[in-house]
Amino acid sequence: MKLKNIKQTKLNTALKVALLSSSLGLASFANAISFNKGDFIASWDTTVSYGIGIRAQKRDNDLVGKANLNPFVGALDLQGRIDAPGRWSINSDNGNLNYDQWDKISNAIKYTTEFGFSYKSFGGFFRGTSFYDFTNDGKEGLSDTAKEFVGHRTRLLDAYVYKDFDIGSHAASVRLGRQVVSWGESTFIQQGINVINPIDVSKIR
C-alpha cells in the first residue's frame, strides 16, 4: 500500500510538471523568404520566440551554503557545523538564492535570423541571434557579466562561404569563416572529441 502511494505521488508530480510545462511553453513565429533565379538560390529565415520559466519548487537547503543559511555557523563547534543544514561551500548556490518559489526565472524574447545563398558550386551562410530577458536584465544581485549571458545578448553564430569541387572521383568542399565544426558523429558520448564545441545550455531557454 505504501509503495502504491509513492508511485501515485510520483505520477501526480509528473502530471503537474507536464501541465505546467505545456502552459508555459515557448511561443514562436517563423517567416521564410526564398529566391530562385537560374543557378542562384537564396533564402532568408527568421524566427521570433517568447518563453517564460517559473520556479515551481521551494529552495532545497541541502543546495545552499551553511553560512548563507546561518551567518553565525562559524561560531559553532565542529559537531555543530557538521550538523548544521546546508552544504559547506557558498560558491555555487547563487542560482538557488536568487529565485524563490513561484519567481520567474526567465521571461525572454528571442530573435534568430539566417541567410543562405548558393551559385553553382559556391555559396555562403550567415546566422545571428539576439535575446532580451525582462526578468534577468534588471535583476539585482546579478553581475554585469552574468547579465550578458542571461539578461541580454547578441551573437553572430555563423558567417562563412564555401566552395564545392571534385578531386578526381571524390567530392570535396572547403568552408572559410565562422562555423561550427562537428568532430565525429557521437554527440552524446561524454569526454569525446565533440567537447571541443560544448553544448550551450543557455540556448534551451
mmCIF file of C-alpha atoms in Angstrom:
data_model
loop_
_atom_site.group_PDB
_atom_site.id
_atom_site.type_symbol
_atom_site.label_atom_id
_atom_site.label_comp_id
_atom_site.label_asym_id
_atom_site.label_seq_id
_atom_site.Cartn_x
_atom_site.Cartn_y
_atom_site.Cartn_z
ATOM 1 C CA MET A 1 0.000 0.000 0.000
ATOM 2 C CA LYS A 2 2.844 2.338 0.844
ATOM 3 C CA LEU A 3 4.594 1.546 -2.463
ATOM 4 C CA LYS A 4 1.361 2.297 -4.325
ATOM 5 C CA ASN A 5 1.072 5.685 -2.606
ATOM 6 C CA ILE A 6 4.653 6.550 -3.530
ATOM 7 C CA LYS A 7 4.022 5.665 -7.182
ATOM 8 C CA GLN A 8 0.802 7.678 -7.191
ATOM 9 C CA THR A 9 2.620 10.697 -5.711
ATOM 10 C CA LYS A 10 5.327 10.486 -8.374
ATOM 11 C CA LEU A 11 2.682 10.194 -11.083
ATOM 12 C CA ASN A 12 0.773 13.223 -9.785
ATOM 13 C CA THR A 13 4.010 15.237 -9.635
ATOM 14 C CA ALA A 14 4.895 14.238 -13.197
ATOM 15 C CA LEU A 15 1.435 15.268 -14.422
ATOM 16 C CA LYS A 16 1.693 18.634 -12.671
ATOM 17 C CA VAL A 17 5.111 19.274 -14.218
ATOM 18 C CA ALA A 18 3.803 18.308 -17.665
ATOM 19 C CA LEU A 19 0.802 20.623 -17.345
ATOM 20 C CA LEU A 20 2.957 23.489 -16.098
ATOM 21 C CA SER A 21 5.433 22.968 -18.932
ATOM 22 C CA SER A 22 2.703 22.960 -21.555
ATOM 23 C CA SER A 23 1.071 26.101 -20.161
ATOM 24 C CA LEU A 24 4.388 27.951 -20.090
ATOM 25 C CA GLY A 25 5.615 26.573 -23.412
ATOM 26 C CA LEU A 26 7.584 28.557 -25.915
ATOM 27 C CA ALA A 27 5.527 30.601 -28.365
ATOM 28 C CA SER A 28 7.241 31.257 -31.660
ATOM 29 C CA PHE A 29 6.683 32.867 -35.035
ATOM 30 C CA ALA A 30 8.692 31.919 -38.100
ATOM 31 C CA ASN A 31 8.922 33.523 -41.518
ATOM 32 C CA ALA A 32 10.885 32.425 -44.567
ATOM 33 C CA ILE A 33 11.633 34.089 -47.889
ATOM 34 C CA SER A 34 13.115 32.134 -50.799
ATOM 35 C CA PHE A 35 14.552 33.360 -54.081
ATOM 36 C CA ASN A 36 15.439 31.272 -57.093
ATOM 37 C CA LYS A 37 16.868 32.719 -60.303
ATOM 38 C CA GLY A 38 18.581 30.211 -62.552
ATOM 39 C CA ASP A 39 21.652 28.883 -60.765
ATOM 40 C CA PHE A 40 21.315 31.443 -57.983
ATOM 41 C CA ILE A 41 19.317 30.298 -54.929
ATOM 42 C CA ALA A 42 18.868 32.291 -51.720
ATOM 43 C CA SER A 43 16.751 32.004 -48.598
ATOM 44 C CA TRP A 44 16.169 34.171 -45.536
ATOM 45 C CA ASP A 45 14.586 32.570 -42.451
ATOM 46 C CA THR A 46 13.606 34.473 -39.318
ATOM 47 C CA THR A 47 12.207 33.115 -36.049
ATOM 48 C CA VAL A 48 10.881 35.202 -33.166
ATOM 49 C CA SER A 49 10.078 33.307 -29.989
ATOM 50 C CA TYR A 50 8.979 34.057 -26.453
ATOM 51 C CA GLY A 51 9.171 31.907 -23.349
ATOM 52 C CA ILE A 52 8.690 32.181 -19.605
ATOM 53 C CA GLY A 53 10.034 29.974 -16.831
ATOM 54 C CA ILE A 54 8.866 29.816 -13.209
ATOM 55 C CA ARG A 55 10.465 28.122 -10.227
ATOM 56 C CA ALA A 56 7.797 25.694 -9.028
ATOM 57 C CA GLN A 57 9.636 24.105 -6.097
ATOM 58 C CA LYS A 58 10.823 25.511 -2.805
ATOM 59 C CA ARG A 59 14.516 26.088 -2.246
ATOM 60 C CA ASP A 60 16.366 22.958 -1.137
ATOM 61 C CA ASN A 61 18.535 23.874 1.855
ATOM 62 C CA ASP A 62 20.876 20.994 1.040
ATOM 63 C CA LEU A 63 21.954 23.001 -2.026
ATOM 64 C CA VAL A 64 22.595 26.234 -0.102
ATOM 65 C CA GLY A 65 25.811 27.080 1.738
ATOM 66 C CA LYS A 66 25.726 26.661 5.504
ATOM 67 C CA ALA A 67 26.926 30.230 6.045
ATOM 68 C CA ASN A 68 24.146 31.583 3.841
ATOM 69 C CA LEU A 69 21.547 29.758 5.906
ATOM 70 C CA ASN A 70 23.148 30.753 9.208
ATOM 71 C CA PRO A 71 25.733 33.587 9.146
ATOM 72 C CA PHE A 72 26.898 32.556 12.628
ATOM 73 C CA VAL A 73 27.595 28.925 11.776
ATOM 74 C CA GLY A 74 31.309 29.643 12.090
ATOM 75 C CA ALA A 75 30.856 30.292 15.795
ATOM 76 C CA LEU A 76 29.617 26.755 16.409
ATOM 77 C CA ASP A 77 31.854 23.902 17.454
ATOM 78 C CA LEU A 78 32.915 21.304 14.916
ATOM 79 C CA GLN A 79 29.986 18.979 15.534
ATOM 80 C CA GLY A 80 27.579 21.902 15.378
ATOM 81 C CA ARG A 81 28.952 22.947 11.994
ATOM 82 C CA ILE A 82 28.687 19.381 10.731
ATOM 83 C CA ASP A 83 25.076 19.052 11.905
ATOM 84 C CA ALA A 84 24.046 22.461 10.538
ATOM 85 C CA PRO A 85 21.873 22.235 7.404
ATOM 86 C CA GLY A 86 23.315 23.119 4.030
ATOM 87 C CA ARG A 87 26.485 22.417 2.096
ATOM 88 C CA TRP A 88 29.983 23.535 3.064
ATOM 89 C CA SER A 89 30.711 25.707 0.035
ATOM 90 C CA ILE A 90 28.937 29.036 -0.530
ATOM 91 C CA ASN A 91 30.344 29.463 -4.042
ATOM 92 C CA SER A 92 27.730 27.544 -6.025
ATOM 93 C CA ASP A 93 24.344 28.448 -4.556
ATOM 94 C CA ASN A 94 23.602 31.811 -6.179
ATOM 95 C CA GLY A 95 21.120 30.247 -8.558
ATOM 96 C CA ASN A 96 19.129 28.953 -5.607
ATOM 97 C CA LEU A 97 19.350 32.177 -3.599
ATOM 98 C CA ASN A 98 18.397 34.496 -6.452
ATOM 99 C CA TYR A 99 14.966 32.929 -7.052
ATOM 100 C CA ASP A 100 12.247 31.978 -4.573
ATOM 101 C CA GLN A 101 9.364 29.610 -5.209
ATOM 102 C CA TRP A 102 6.997 30.939 -7.927
ATOM 103 C CA ASP A 103 9.539 33.565 -9.022
ATOM 104 C CA LYS A 104 10.034 33.998 -12.734
ATOM 105 C CA ILE A 105 13.473 32.673 -13.611
ATOM 106 C CA SER A 106 13.211 33.673 -17.261
ATOM 107 C CA ASN A 107 10.936 35.917 -19.301
ATOM 108 C CA ALA A 108 12.676 36.240 -22.617
ATOM 109 C CA ILE A 109 12.028 37.162 -26.209
ATOM 110 C CA LYS A 110 14.452 35.795 -28.792
ATOM 111 C CA TYR A 111 15.163 36.703 -32.398
ATOM 112 C CA THR A 112 17.116 34.450 -34.751
ATOM 113 C CA THR A 113 17.711 35.129 -38.416
ATOM 114 C CA GLU A 114 19.720 33.288 -41.041
ATOM 115 C CA PHE A 115 20.552 33.911 -44.682
ATOM 116 C CA GLY A 116 21.999 31.431 -47.130
ATOM 117 C CA PHE A 117 22.784 31.535 -50.817
ATOM 118 C CA SER A 118 24.350 29.355 -53.457
ATOM 119 C CA TYR A 119 25.508 29.885 -57.023
ATOM 120 C CA LYS A 120 26.553 26.714 -58.791
ATOM 121 C CA SER A 121 29.307 25.304 -56.584
ATOM 122 C CA PHE A 122 29.802 28.439 -54.484
ATOM 123 C CA GLY A 123 27.708 29.608 -51.531
ATOM 124 C CA GLY A 124 27.543 31.213 -48.127
ATOM 125 C CA PHE A 125 25.629 31.081 -44.863
ATOM 126 C CA PHE A 126 25.114 33.715 -42.169
ATOM 127 C CA ARG A 127 23.182 33.421 -38.913
ATOM 128 C CA GLY A 128 22.763 35.623 -35.859
ATOM 129 C CA THR A 129 20.663 35.600 -32.721
ATOM 130 C CA SER A 130 19.642 38.047 -30.041
ATOM 131 C CA PHE A 131 17.539 37.835 -26.894
ATOM 132 C CA TYR A 132 16.301 40.077 -24.114
ATOM 133 C CA ASP A 133 15.142 38.716 -20.770
ATOM 134 C CA PHE A 134 12.764 41.090 -18.992
ATOM 135 C CA THR A 135 13.279 39.305 -15.676
ATOM 136 C CA ASN A 136 17.052 38.944 -15.524
ATOM 137 C CA ASP A 137 18.350 42.025 -17.341
ATOM 138 C CA GLY A 138 17.423 44.347 -14.480
ATOM 139 C CA LYS A 139 17.606 41.822 -11.657
ATOM 140 C CA GLU A 140 19.502 42.870 -8.565
ATOM 141 C CA GLY A 141 22.245 40.548 -7.402
ATOM 142 C CA LEU A 142 23.439 39.645 -10.905
ATOM 143 C CA SER A 143 26.797 40.933 -12.070
ATOM 144 C CA ASP A 144 27.200 42.711 -15.392
ATOM 145 C CA THR A 145 28.965 39.624 -16.721
ATOM 146 C CA ALA A 146 26.053 37.397 -15.679
ATOM 147 C CA LYS A 147 23.561 39.757 -17.315
ATOM 148 C CA GLU A 148 25.473 39.437 -20.587
ATOM 149 C CA PHE A 149 24.611 35.732 -20.574
ATOM 150 C CA VAL A 150 21.109 35.664 -19.052
ATOM 151 C CA GLY A 151 19.882 39.272 -19.418
ATOM 152 C CA HIS A 152 20.559 40.307 -22.987
ATOM 153 C CA ARG A 153 22.927 39.146 -25.666
ATOM 154 C CA THR A 154 23.505 39.411 -29.393
ATOM 155 C CA ARG A 155 25.769 36.955 -31.185
ATOM 156 C CA LEU A 156 26.937 36.163 -34.677
ATOM 157 C CA LEU A 157 26.684 32.373 -34.827
ATOM 158 C CA ASP A 158 27.753 31.608 -38.403
ATOM 159 C CA ALA A 159 29.335 33.603 -41.202
ATOM 160 C CA TYR A 160 31.126 31.573 -43.843
ATOM 161 C CA VAL A 161 31.437 30.920 -47.552
ATOM 162 C CA TYR A 162 32.062 27.569 -49.171
ATOM 163 C CA LYS A 163 33.183 26.030 -52.425
ATOM 164 C CA ASP A 164 32.346 22.522 -53.650
ATOM 165 C CA PHE A 165 34.642 20.769 -56.113
ATOM 166 C CA ASP A 166 35.904 17.379 -57.185
ATOM 167 C CA ILE A 167 39.255 15.784 -56.542
ATOM 168 C CA GLY A 168 39.454 13.025 -59.091
ATOM 169 C CA SER A 169 36.352 10.903 -58.492
ATOM 170 C CA HIS A 170 35.805 12.229 -54.955
ATOM 171 C CA ALA A 171 33.611 15.155 -53.901
ATOM 172 C CA ALA A 172 35.192 17.797 -51.657
ATOM 173 C CA SER A 173 34.167 21.058 -50.040
ATOM 174 C CA VAL A 174 36.003 23.941 -48.405
ATOM 175 C CA ARG A 175 34.428 26.373 -45.949
ATOM 176 C CA LEU A 176 36.013 29.624 -44.787
ATOM 177 C CA GLY A 177 34.744 31.761 -41.936
ATOM 178 C CA ARG A 178 32.920 31.431 -38.629
ATOM 179 C CA GLN A 179 31.348 27.987 -38.440
ATOM 180 C CA VAL A 180 30.588 25.002 -36.208
ATOM 181 C CA VAL A 181 32.840 22.016 -36.757
ATOM 182 C CA SER A 182 31.484 18.646 -35.589
ATOM 183 C CA TRP A 183 34.276 16.266 -34.704
ATOM 184 C CA GLY A 184 32.843 12.832 -35.370
ATOM 185 C CA GLU A 185 29.277 11.573 -35.153
ATOM 186 C CA SER A 186 28.995 10.748 -31.422
ATOM 187 C CA THR A 187 27.279 13.765 -29.883
ATOM 188 C CA PHE A 188 26.191 12.277 -26.551
ATOM 189 C CA ILE A 189 29.280 10.322 -25.506
ATOM 190 C CA GLN A 190 30.935 12.092 -22.575
ATOM 191 C CA GLN A 191 34.604 13.079 -22.809
ATOM 192 C CA GLY A 192 34.558 12.601 -26.579
ATOM 193 C CA ILE A 193 36.277 14.919 -29.002
ATOM 194 C CA ASN A 194 32.997 16.823 -29.510
ATOM 195 C CA VAL A 195 33.509 18.571 -26.137
ATOM 196 C CA ILE A 196 35.722 20.936 -28.145
ATOM 197 C CA ASN A 197 32.375 22.519 -29.139
ATOM 198 C CA PRO A 198 30.311 22.003 -25.940
ATOM 199 C CA ILE A 199 26.526 22.330 -25.882
ATOM 200 C CA ASP A 200 25.303 25.815 -24.984
ATOM 201 C CA VAL A 201 22.809 25.002 -22.228
ATOM 202 C CA SER A 202 21.564 28.593 -22.010
ATOM 203 C CA LYS A 203 20.104 28.261 -25.518
ATOM 204 C CA ILE A 204 17.435 25.931 -24.120
ATOM 205 C CA ARG A 205 15.520 28.991 -22.928
#
